[in-house]
CSV table of C-alpha atoms in Angstrom, one decimal:
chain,number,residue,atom,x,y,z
A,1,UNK,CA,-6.1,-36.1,-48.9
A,2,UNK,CA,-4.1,-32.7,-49.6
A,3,UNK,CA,-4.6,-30.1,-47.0
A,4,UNK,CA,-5.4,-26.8,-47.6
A,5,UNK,CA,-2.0,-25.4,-45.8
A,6,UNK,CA,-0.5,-28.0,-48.4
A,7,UNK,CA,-1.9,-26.4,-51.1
A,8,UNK,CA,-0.6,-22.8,-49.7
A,9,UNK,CA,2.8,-24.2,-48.8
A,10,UNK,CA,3.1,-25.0,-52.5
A,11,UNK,CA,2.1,-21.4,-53.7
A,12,UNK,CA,4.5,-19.7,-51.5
A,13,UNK,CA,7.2,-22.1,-52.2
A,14,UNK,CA,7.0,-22.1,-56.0
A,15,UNK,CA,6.3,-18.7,-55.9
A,16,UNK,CA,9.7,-17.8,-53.6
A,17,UNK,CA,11.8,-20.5,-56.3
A,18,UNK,CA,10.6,-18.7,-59.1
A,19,UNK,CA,11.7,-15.2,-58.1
A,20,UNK,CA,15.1,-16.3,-56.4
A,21,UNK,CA,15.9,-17.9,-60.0
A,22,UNK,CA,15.0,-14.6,-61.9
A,23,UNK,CA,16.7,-12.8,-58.8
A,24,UNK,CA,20.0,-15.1,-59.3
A,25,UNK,CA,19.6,-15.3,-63.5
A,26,UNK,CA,19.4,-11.3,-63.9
A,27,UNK,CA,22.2,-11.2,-60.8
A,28,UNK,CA,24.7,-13.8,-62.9
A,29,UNK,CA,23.9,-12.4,-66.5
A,30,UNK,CA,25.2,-8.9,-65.2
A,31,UNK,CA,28.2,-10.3,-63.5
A,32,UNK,CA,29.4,-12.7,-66.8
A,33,UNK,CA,28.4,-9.0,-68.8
A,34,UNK,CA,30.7,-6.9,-66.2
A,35,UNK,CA,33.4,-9.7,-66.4
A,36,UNK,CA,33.4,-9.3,-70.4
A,37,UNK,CA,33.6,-5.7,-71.0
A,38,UNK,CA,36.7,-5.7,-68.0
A,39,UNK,CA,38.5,-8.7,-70.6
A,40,UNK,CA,37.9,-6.4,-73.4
A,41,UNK,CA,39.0,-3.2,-71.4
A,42,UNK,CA,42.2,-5.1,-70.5
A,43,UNK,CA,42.6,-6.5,-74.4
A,44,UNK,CA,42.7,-2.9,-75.2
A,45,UNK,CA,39.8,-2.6,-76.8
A,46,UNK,CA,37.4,0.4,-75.8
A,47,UNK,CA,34.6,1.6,-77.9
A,48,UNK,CA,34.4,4.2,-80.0
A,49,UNK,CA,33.1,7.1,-78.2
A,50,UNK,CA,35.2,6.3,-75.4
A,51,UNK,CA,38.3,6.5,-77.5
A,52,UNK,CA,37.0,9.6,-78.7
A,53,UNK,CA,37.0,11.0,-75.2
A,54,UNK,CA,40.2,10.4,-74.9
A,55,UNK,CA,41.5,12.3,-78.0
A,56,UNK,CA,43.4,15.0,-77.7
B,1,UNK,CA,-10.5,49.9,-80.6
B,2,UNK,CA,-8.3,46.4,-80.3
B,3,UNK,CA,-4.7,46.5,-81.6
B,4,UNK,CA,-5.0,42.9,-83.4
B,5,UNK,CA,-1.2,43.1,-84.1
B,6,UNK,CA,-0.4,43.1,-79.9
B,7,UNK,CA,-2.3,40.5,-79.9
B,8,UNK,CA,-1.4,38.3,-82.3
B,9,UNK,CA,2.5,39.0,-81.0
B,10,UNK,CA,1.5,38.3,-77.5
B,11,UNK,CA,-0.4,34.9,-78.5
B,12,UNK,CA,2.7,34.0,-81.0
B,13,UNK,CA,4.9,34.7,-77.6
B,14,UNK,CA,2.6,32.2,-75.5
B,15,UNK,CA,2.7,29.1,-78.7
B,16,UNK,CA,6.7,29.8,-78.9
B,17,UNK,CA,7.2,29.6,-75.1
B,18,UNK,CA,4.6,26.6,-75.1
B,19,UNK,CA,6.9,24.8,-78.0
B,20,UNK,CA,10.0,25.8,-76.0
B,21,UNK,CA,8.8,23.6,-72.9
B,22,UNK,CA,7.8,20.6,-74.8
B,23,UNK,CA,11.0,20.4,-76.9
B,24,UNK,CA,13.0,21.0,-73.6
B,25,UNK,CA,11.1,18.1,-72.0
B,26,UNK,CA,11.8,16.5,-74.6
B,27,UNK,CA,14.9,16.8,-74.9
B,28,UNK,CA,15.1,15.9,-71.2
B,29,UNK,CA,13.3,12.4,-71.8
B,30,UNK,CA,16.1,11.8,-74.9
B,31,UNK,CA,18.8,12.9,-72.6
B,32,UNK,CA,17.5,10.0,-70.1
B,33,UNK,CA,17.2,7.9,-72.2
B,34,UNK,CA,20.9,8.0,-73.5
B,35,UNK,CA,22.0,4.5,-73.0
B,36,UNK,CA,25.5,5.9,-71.3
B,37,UNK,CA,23.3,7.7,-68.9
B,38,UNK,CA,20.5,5.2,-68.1
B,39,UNK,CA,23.3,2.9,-67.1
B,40,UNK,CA,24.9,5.9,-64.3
B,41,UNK,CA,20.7,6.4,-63.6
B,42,UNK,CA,20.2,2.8,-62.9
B,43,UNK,CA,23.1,2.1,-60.5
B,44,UNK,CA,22.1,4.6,-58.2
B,45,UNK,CA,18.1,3.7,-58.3
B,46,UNK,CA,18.8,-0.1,-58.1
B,47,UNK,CA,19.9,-0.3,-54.5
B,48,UNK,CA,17.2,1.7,-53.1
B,49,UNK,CA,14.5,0.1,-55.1
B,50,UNK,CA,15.8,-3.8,-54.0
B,51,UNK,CA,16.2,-2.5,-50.8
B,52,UNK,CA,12.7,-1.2,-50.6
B,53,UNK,CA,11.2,-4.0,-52.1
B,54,UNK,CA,13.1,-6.5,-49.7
B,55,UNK,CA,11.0,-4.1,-47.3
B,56,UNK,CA,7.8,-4.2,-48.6
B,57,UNK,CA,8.2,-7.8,-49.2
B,58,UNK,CA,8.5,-8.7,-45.6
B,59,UNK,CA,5.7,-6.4,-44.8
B,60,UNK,CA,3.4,-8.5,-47.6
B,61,UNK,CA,4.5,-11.6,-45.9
B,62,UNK,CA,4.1,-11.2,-42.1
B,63,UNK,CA,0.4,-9.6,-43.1
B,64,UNK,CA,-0.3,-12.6,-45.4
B,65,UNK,CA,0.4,-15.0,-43.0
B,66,UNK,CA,-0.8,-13.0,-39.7
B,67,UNK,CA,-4.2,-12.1,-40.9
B,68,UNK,CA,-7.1,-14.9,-40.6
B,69,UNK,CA,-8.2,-17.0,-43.0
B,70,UNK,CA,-11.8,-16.4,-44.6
B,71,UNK,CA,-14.8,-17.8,-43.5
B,72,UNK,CA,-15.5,-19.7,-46.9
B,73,UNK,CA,-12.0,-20.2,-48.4
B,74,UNK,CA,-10.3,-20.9,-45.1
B,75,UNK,CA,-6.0,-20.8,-45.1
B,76,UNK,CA,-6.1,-20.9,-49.4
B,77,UNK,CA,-7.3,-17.0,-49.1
B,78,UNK,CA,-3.4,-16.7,-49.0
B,79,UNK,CA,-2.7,-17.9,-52.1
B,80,UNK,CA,-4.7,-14.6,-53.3
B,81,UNK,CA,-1.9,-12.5,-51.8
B,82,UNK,CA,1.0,-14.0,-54.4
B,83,UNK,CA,-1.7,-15.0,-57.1
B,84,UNK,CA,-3.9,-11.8,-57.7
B,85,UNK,CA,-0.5,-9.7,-58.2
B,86,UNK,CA,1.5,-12.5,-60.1
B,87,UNK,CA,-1.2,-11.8,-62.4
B,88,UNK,CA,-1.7,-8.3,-62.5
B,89,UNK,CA,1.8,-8.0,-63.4
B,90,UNK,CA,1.6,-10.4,-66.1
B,91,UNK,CA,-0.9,-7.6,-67.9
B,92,UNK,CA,1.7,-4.5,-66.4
B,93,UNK,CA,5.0,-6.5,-67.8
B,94,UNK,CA,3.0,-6.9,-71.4
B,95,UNK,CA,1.2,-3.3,-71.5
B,96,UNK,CA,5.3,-1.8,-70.7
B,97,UNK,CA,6.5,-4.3,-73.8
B,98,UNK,CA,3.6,-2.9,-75.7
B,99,UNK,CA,4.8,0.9,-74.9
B,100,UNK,CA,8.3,-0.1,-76.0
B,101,UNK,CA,7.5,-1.4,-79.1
B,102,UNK,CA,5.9,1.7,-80.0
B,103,UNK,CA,9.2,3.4,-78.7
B,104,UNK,CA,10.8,0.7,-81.0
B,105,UNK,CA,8.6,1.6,-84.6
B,106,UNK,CA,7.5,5.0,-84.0
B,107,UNK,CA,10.2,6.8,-82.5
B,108,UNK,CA,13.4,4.4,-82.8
B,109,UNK,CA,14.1,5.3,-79.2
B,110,UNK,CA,17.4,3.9,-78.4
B,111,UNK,CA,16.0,2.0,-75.4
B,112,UNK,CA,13.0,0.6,-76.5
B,113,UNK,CA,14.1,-2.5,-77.6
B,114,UNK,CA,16.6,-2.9,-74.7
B,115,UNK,CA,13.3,-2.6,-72.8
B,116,UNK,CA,10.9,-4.9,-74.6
B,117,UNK,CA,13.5,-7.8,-74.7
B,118,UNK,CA,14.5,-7.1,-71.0
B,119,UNK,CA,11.0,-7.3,-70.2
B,120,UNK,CA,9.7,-11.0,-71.3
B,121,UNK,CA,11.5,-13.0,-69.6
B,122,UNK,CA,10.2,-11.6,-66.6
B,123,UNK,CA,6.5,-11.8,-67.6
B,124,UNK,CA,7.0,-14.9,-68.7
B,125,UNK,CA,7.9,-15.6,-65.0
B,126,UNK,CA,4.7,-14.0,-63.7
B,127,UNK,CA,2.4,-14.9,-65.8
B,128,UNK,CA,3.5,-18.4,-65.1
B,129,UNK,CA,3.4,-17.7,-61.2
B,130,UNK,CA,0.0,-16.7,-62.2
B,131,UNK,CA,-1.1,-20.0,-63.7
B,132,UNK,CA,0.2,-22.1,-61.4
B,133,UNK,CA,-0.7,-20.5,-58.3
B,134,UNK,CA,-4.3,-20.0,-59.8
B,135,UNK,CA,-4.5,-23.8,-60.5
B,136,UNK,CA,-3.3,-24.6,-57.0
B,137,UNK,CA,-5.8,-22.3,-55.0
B,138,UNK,CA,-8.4,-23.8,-58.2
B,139,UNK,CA,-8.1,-27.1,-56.5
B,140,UNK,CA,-9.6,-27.1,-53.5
B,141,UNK,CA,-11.9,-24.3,-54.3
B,142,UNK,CA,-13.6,-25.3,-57.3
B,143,UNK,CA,-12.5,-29.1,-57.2
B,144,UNK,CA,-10.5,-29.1,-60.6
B,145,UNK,CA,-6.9,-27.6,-61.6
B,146,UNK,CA,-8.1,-26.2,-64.9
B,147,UNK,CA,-11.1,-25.4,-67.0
B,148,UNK,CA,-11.0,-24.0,-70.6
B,149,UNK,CA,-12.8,-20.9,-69.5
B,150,UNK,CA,-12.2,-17.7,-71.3
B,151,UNK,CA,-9.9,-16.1,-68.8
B,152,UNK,CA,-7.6,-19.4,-67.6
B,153,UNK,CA,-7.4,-19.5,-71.9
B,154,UNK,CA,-6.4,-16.4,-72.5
B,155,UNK,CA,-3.8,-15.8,-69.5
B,156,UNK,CA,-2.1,-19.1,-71.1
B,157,UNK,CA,-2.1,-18.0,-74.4
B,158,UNK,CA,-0.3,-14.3,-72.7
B,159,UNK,CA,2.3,-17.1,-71.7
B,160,UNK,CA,2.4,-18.9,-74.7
B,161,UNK,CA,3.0,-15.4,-76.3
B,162,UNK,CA,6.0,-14.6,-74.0
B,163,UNK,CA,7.6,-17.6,-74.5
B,164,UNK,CA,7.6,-17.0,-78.6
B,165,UNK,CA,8.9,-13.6,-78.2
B,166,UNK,CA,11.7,-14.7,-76.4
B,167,UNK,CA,12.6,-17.3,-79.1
B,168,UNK,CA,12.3,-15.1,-81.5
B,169,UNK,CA,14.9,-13.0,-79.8
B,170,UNK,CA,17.5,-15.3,-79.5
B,171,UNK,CA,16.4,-16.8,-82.9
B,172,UNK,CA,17.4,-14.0,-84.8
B,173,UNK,CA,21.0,-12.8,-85.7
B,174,UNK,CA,20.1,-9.6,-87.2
B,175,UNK,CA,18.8,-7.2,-83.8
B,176,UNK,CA,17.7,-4.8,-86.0
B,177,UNK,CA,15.3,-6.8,-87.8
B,178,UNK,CA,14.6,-9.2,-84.5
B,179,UNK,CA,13.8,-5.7,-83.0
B,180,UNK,CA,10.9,-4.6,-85.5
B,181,UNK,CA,9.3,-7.7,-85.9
B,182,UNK,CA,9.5,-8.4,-82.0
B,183,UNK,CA,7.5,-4.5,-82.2
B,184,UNK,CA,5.0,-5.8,-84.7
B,185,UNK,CA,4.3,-9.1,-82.8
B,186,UNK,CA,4.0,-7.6,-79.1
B,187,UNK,CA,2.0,-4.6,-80.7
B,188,UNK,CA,-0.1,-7.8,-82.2
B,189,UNK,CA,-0.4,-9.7,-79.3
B,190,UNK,CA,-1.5,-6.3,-77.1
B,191,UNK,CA,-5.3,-7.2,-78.1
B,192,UNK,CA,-5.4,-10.1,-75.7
B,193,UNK,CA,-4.6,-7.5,-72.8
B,194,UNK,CA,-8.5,-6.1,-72.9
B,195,UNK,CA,-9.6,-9.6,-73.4
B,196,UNK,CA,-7.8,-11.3,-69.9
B,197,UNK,CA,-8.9,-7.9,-68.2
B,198,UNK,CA,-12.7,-8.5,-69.6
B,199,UNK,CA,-13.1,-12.4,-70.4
B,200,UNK,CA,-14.9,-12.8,-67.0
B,201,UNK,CA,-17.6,-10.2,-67.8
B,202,UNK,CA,-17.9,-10.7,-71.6
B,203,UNK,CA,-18.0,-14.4,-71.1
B,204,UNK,CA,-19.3,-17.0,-68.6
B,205,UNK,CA,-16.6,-18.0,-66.7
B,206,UNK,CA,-15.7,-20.3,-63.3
B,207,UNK,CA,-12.9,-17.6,-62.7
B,208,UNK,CA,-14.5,-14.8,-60.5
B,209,UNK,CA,-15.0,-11.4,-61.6
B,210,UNK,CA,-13.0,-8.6,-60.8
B,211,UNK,CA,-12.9,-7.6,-57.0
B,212,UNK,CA,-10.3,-4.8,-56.6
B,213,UNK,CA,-10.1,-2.4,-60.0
B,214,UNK,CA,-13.8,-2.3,-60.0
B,215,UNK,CA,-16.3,0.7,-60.6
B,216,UNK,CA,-17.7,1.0,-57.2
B,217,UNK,CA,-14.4,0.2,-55.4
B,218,UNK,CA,-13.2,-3.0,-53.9
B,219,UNK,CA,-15.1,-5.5,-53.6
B,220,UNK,CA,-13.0,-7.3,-50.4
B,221,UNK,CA,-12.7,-7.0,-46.7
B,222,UNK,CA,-10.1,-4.5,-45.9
B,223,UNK,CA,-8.5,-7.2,-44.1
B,224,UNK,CA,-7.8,-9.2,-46.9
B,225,UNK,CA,-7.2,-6.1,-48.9
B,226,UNK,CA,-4.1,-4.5,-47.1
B,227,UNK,CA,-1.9,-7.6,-47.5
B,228,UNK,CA,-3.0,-8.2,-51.0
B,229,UNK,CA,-1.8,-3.8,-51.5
B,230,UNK,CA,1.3,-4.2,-50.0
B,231,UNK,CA,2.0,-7.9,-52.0
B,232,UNK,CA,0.8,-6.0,-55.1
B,233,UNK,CA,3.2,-2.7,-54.5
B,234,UNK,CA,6.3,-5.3,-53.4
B,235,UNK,CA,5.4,-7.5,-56.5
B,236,UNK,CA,5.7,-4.1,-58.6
B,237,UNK,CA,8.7,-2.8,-57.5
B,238,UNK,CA,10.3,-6.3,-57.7
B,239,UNK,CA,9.3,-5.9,-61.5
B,240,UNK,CA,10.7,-2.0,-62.0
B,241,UNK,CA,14.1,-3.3,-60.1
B,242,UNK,CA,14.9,-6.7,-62.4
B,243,UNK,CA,13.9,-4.4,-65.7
B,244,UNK,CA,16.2,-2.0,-64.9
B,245,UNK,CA,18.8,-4.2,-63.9
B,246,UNK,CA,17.9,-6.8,-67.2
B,247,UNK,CA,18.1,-3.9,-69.2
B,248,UNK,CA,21.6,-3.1,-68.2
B,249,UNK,CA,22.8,-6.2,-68.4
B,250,UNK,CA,21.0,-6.0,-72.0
B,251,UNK,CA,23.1,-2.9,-72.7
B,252,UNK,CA,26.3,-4.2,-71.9
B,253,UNK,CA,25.3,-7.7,-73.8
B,254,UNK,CA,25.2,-5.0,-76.9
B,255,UNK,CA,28.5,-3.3,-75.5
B,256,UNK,CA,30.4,-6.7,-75.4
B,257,UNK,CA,29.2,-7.8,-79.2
B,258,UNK,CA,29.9,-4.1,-81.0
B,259,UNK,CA,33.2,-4.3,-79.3
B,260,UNK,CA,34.2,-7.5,-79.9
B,261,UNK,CA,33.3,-6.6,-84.0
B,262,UNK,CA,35.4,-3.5,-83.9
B,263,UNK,CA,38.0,-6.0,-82.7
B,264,UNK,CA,37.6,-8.4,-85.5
B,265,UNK,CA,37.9,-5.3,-88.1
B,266,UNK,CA,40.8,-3.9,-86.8
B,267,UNK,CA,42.6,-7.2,-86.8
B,268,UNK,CA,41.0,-7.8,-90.6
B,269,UNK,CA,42.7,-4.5,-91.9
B,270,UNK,CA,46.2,-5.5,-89.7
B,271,UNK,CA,46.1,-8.4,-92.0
């Protein structure tokens, strides 16, 4: 028979799971974004408006 | 007798400073919500909010697990503390997509979209913390791990509703179209909000009714309440900090593609 700390322990546990992966997916979707826009930035390529800033 | 005309100048004055101030708020909101500058706004909120919610979470916990059990439910009491605001955010994460899609078809707000389809993964996450949690404290309180009742129903179908905004999302090429029809849908889907909130008083349900937002106030012992308060703020602010920090990461996802077509026409006219 299940205990009732058994059935707690799995709440909690799921619960911290769930949030570290949303944590760590948001965490690694900004860092692969970050690392992308620093390849394009060293490409040369910039966007518009910042090009624009930096006319004369 | 009344001079009508100083009058009428003095109550023209008070409408044009009136329409001064809400076009200058205005104009404030628009100037926040400036893609460039939400991005500087959010990496100076973003460490304070995680670090608060790290905070609060650690408060939630050592009150969830240091307060006694109750005198019916025993130890699973504490599955109320991660349960009751899983759910409750579930509704919150839905009612902000519901706001942005009227940002997204009334206004063409700049950030609405970026908001709407930063926002459902996350809810999809709670609302399925919800579910589960609910079915594992439904165990060994009412003996089963579901029932078709109106409110277990409808929180699934919120769910089910998450999960087909998010693959229309990615389904869709076109994010101007995928945008508008993700507005229509969530705008859609807002009318099962009212029905979770009151499927336990307009129908016979096994879930219990409400027993904090309640006319007549909370329904609870105040030692089960503060942990569930402090769970519910930490759960909250844990929501505000991934938004903002999806919806950068949204941003720059929309950064990186403009870019890299910009790229692919410059190198088409070197040709």
């Amino acid at each position: 028979m299940i205990t009732h700390t058994a059935y707690v322990a799995a709440s909690y546990g799921i619960a911290a799971v769930t949030v570290a992966v949303l944590i760590l997916w948001v965490w690694a979707d900004g860092r692969a974004r970050r690392r992308e826009l620093r390849a394009l930035d060293g490409a040369g390529i910039r966007r518009r408006s910042a090009q624009a800033g930096e006319a004369p | 007798m009344i001079d009508t005309s100083s009058l009428k100048r003095e109550a023209f004055g008070v409408k044009e400073s009136i329409m001064s101030e809400n076009s200058l708020a205005i104009r404030k909101f628009s100037d926040l919500a400036n893609p460039t500058r939400f991005l500087g706004l959010a990496a100076r909120v973003l460490p304070w909010l995680a670090g608060l919610t790290a905070v609060l979470f650690a408060i939630g916990l050592f009150l969830s697990f240091t307060t006694d059990g109750d005198y019916q439910q025993g130890e699973t009491v504490r599955i109320m503390y991660v349960h009751v605001p899983a759910a409750w955010l579930s509704m919150m994460c839905y009612t902000v997509m519901a706001m942005s899609a009227l940002g997204t078809l009334v206004w063409r707000h700049p950030l609405a979209d970026v908001s709407a389809r930063a926002a459902a993964p996350i809810g999809a996450c709670f609302t399925f913390l919800a579910l589960v949690t609910g079915s594992l404290w439904g165990k060994p309180m009412w003996g089963t791990w579901w029932v078709w009742d109106a409110r277990l129903t409808s929180v699934f179908v919120l769910f089910l509703m998450y999960l087909g905004l998010i693959a229309l999302n990615r389904a869709m090429d076109d994010p101007g179209k995928a945008a508008k029809v993700s507005a229509v849908l969530i705008l859609v889907g807002f009318v099962n909000i009212p029905i979770i909130k009151f499927s336990v008083e307009w129908w016979n349900t096994l879930h219990q009714p409400a027993s904090v937002l309640r006319l007549g106030g909370a329904a609870i012992d105040p030692e089960f309440l503060a942990p569930l308060l402090v769970m519910a703020a930490a759960f909250t602010l844990l929501f505000f900090t991934l938004h903002i920090a999806a919806m950068r990461n949204e941003i720059w996802r929309r950064r990186v593609t403009s870019m890299r077509r910009q790229a692919a026409r410059a190198a088409g006219r070197e040709v």
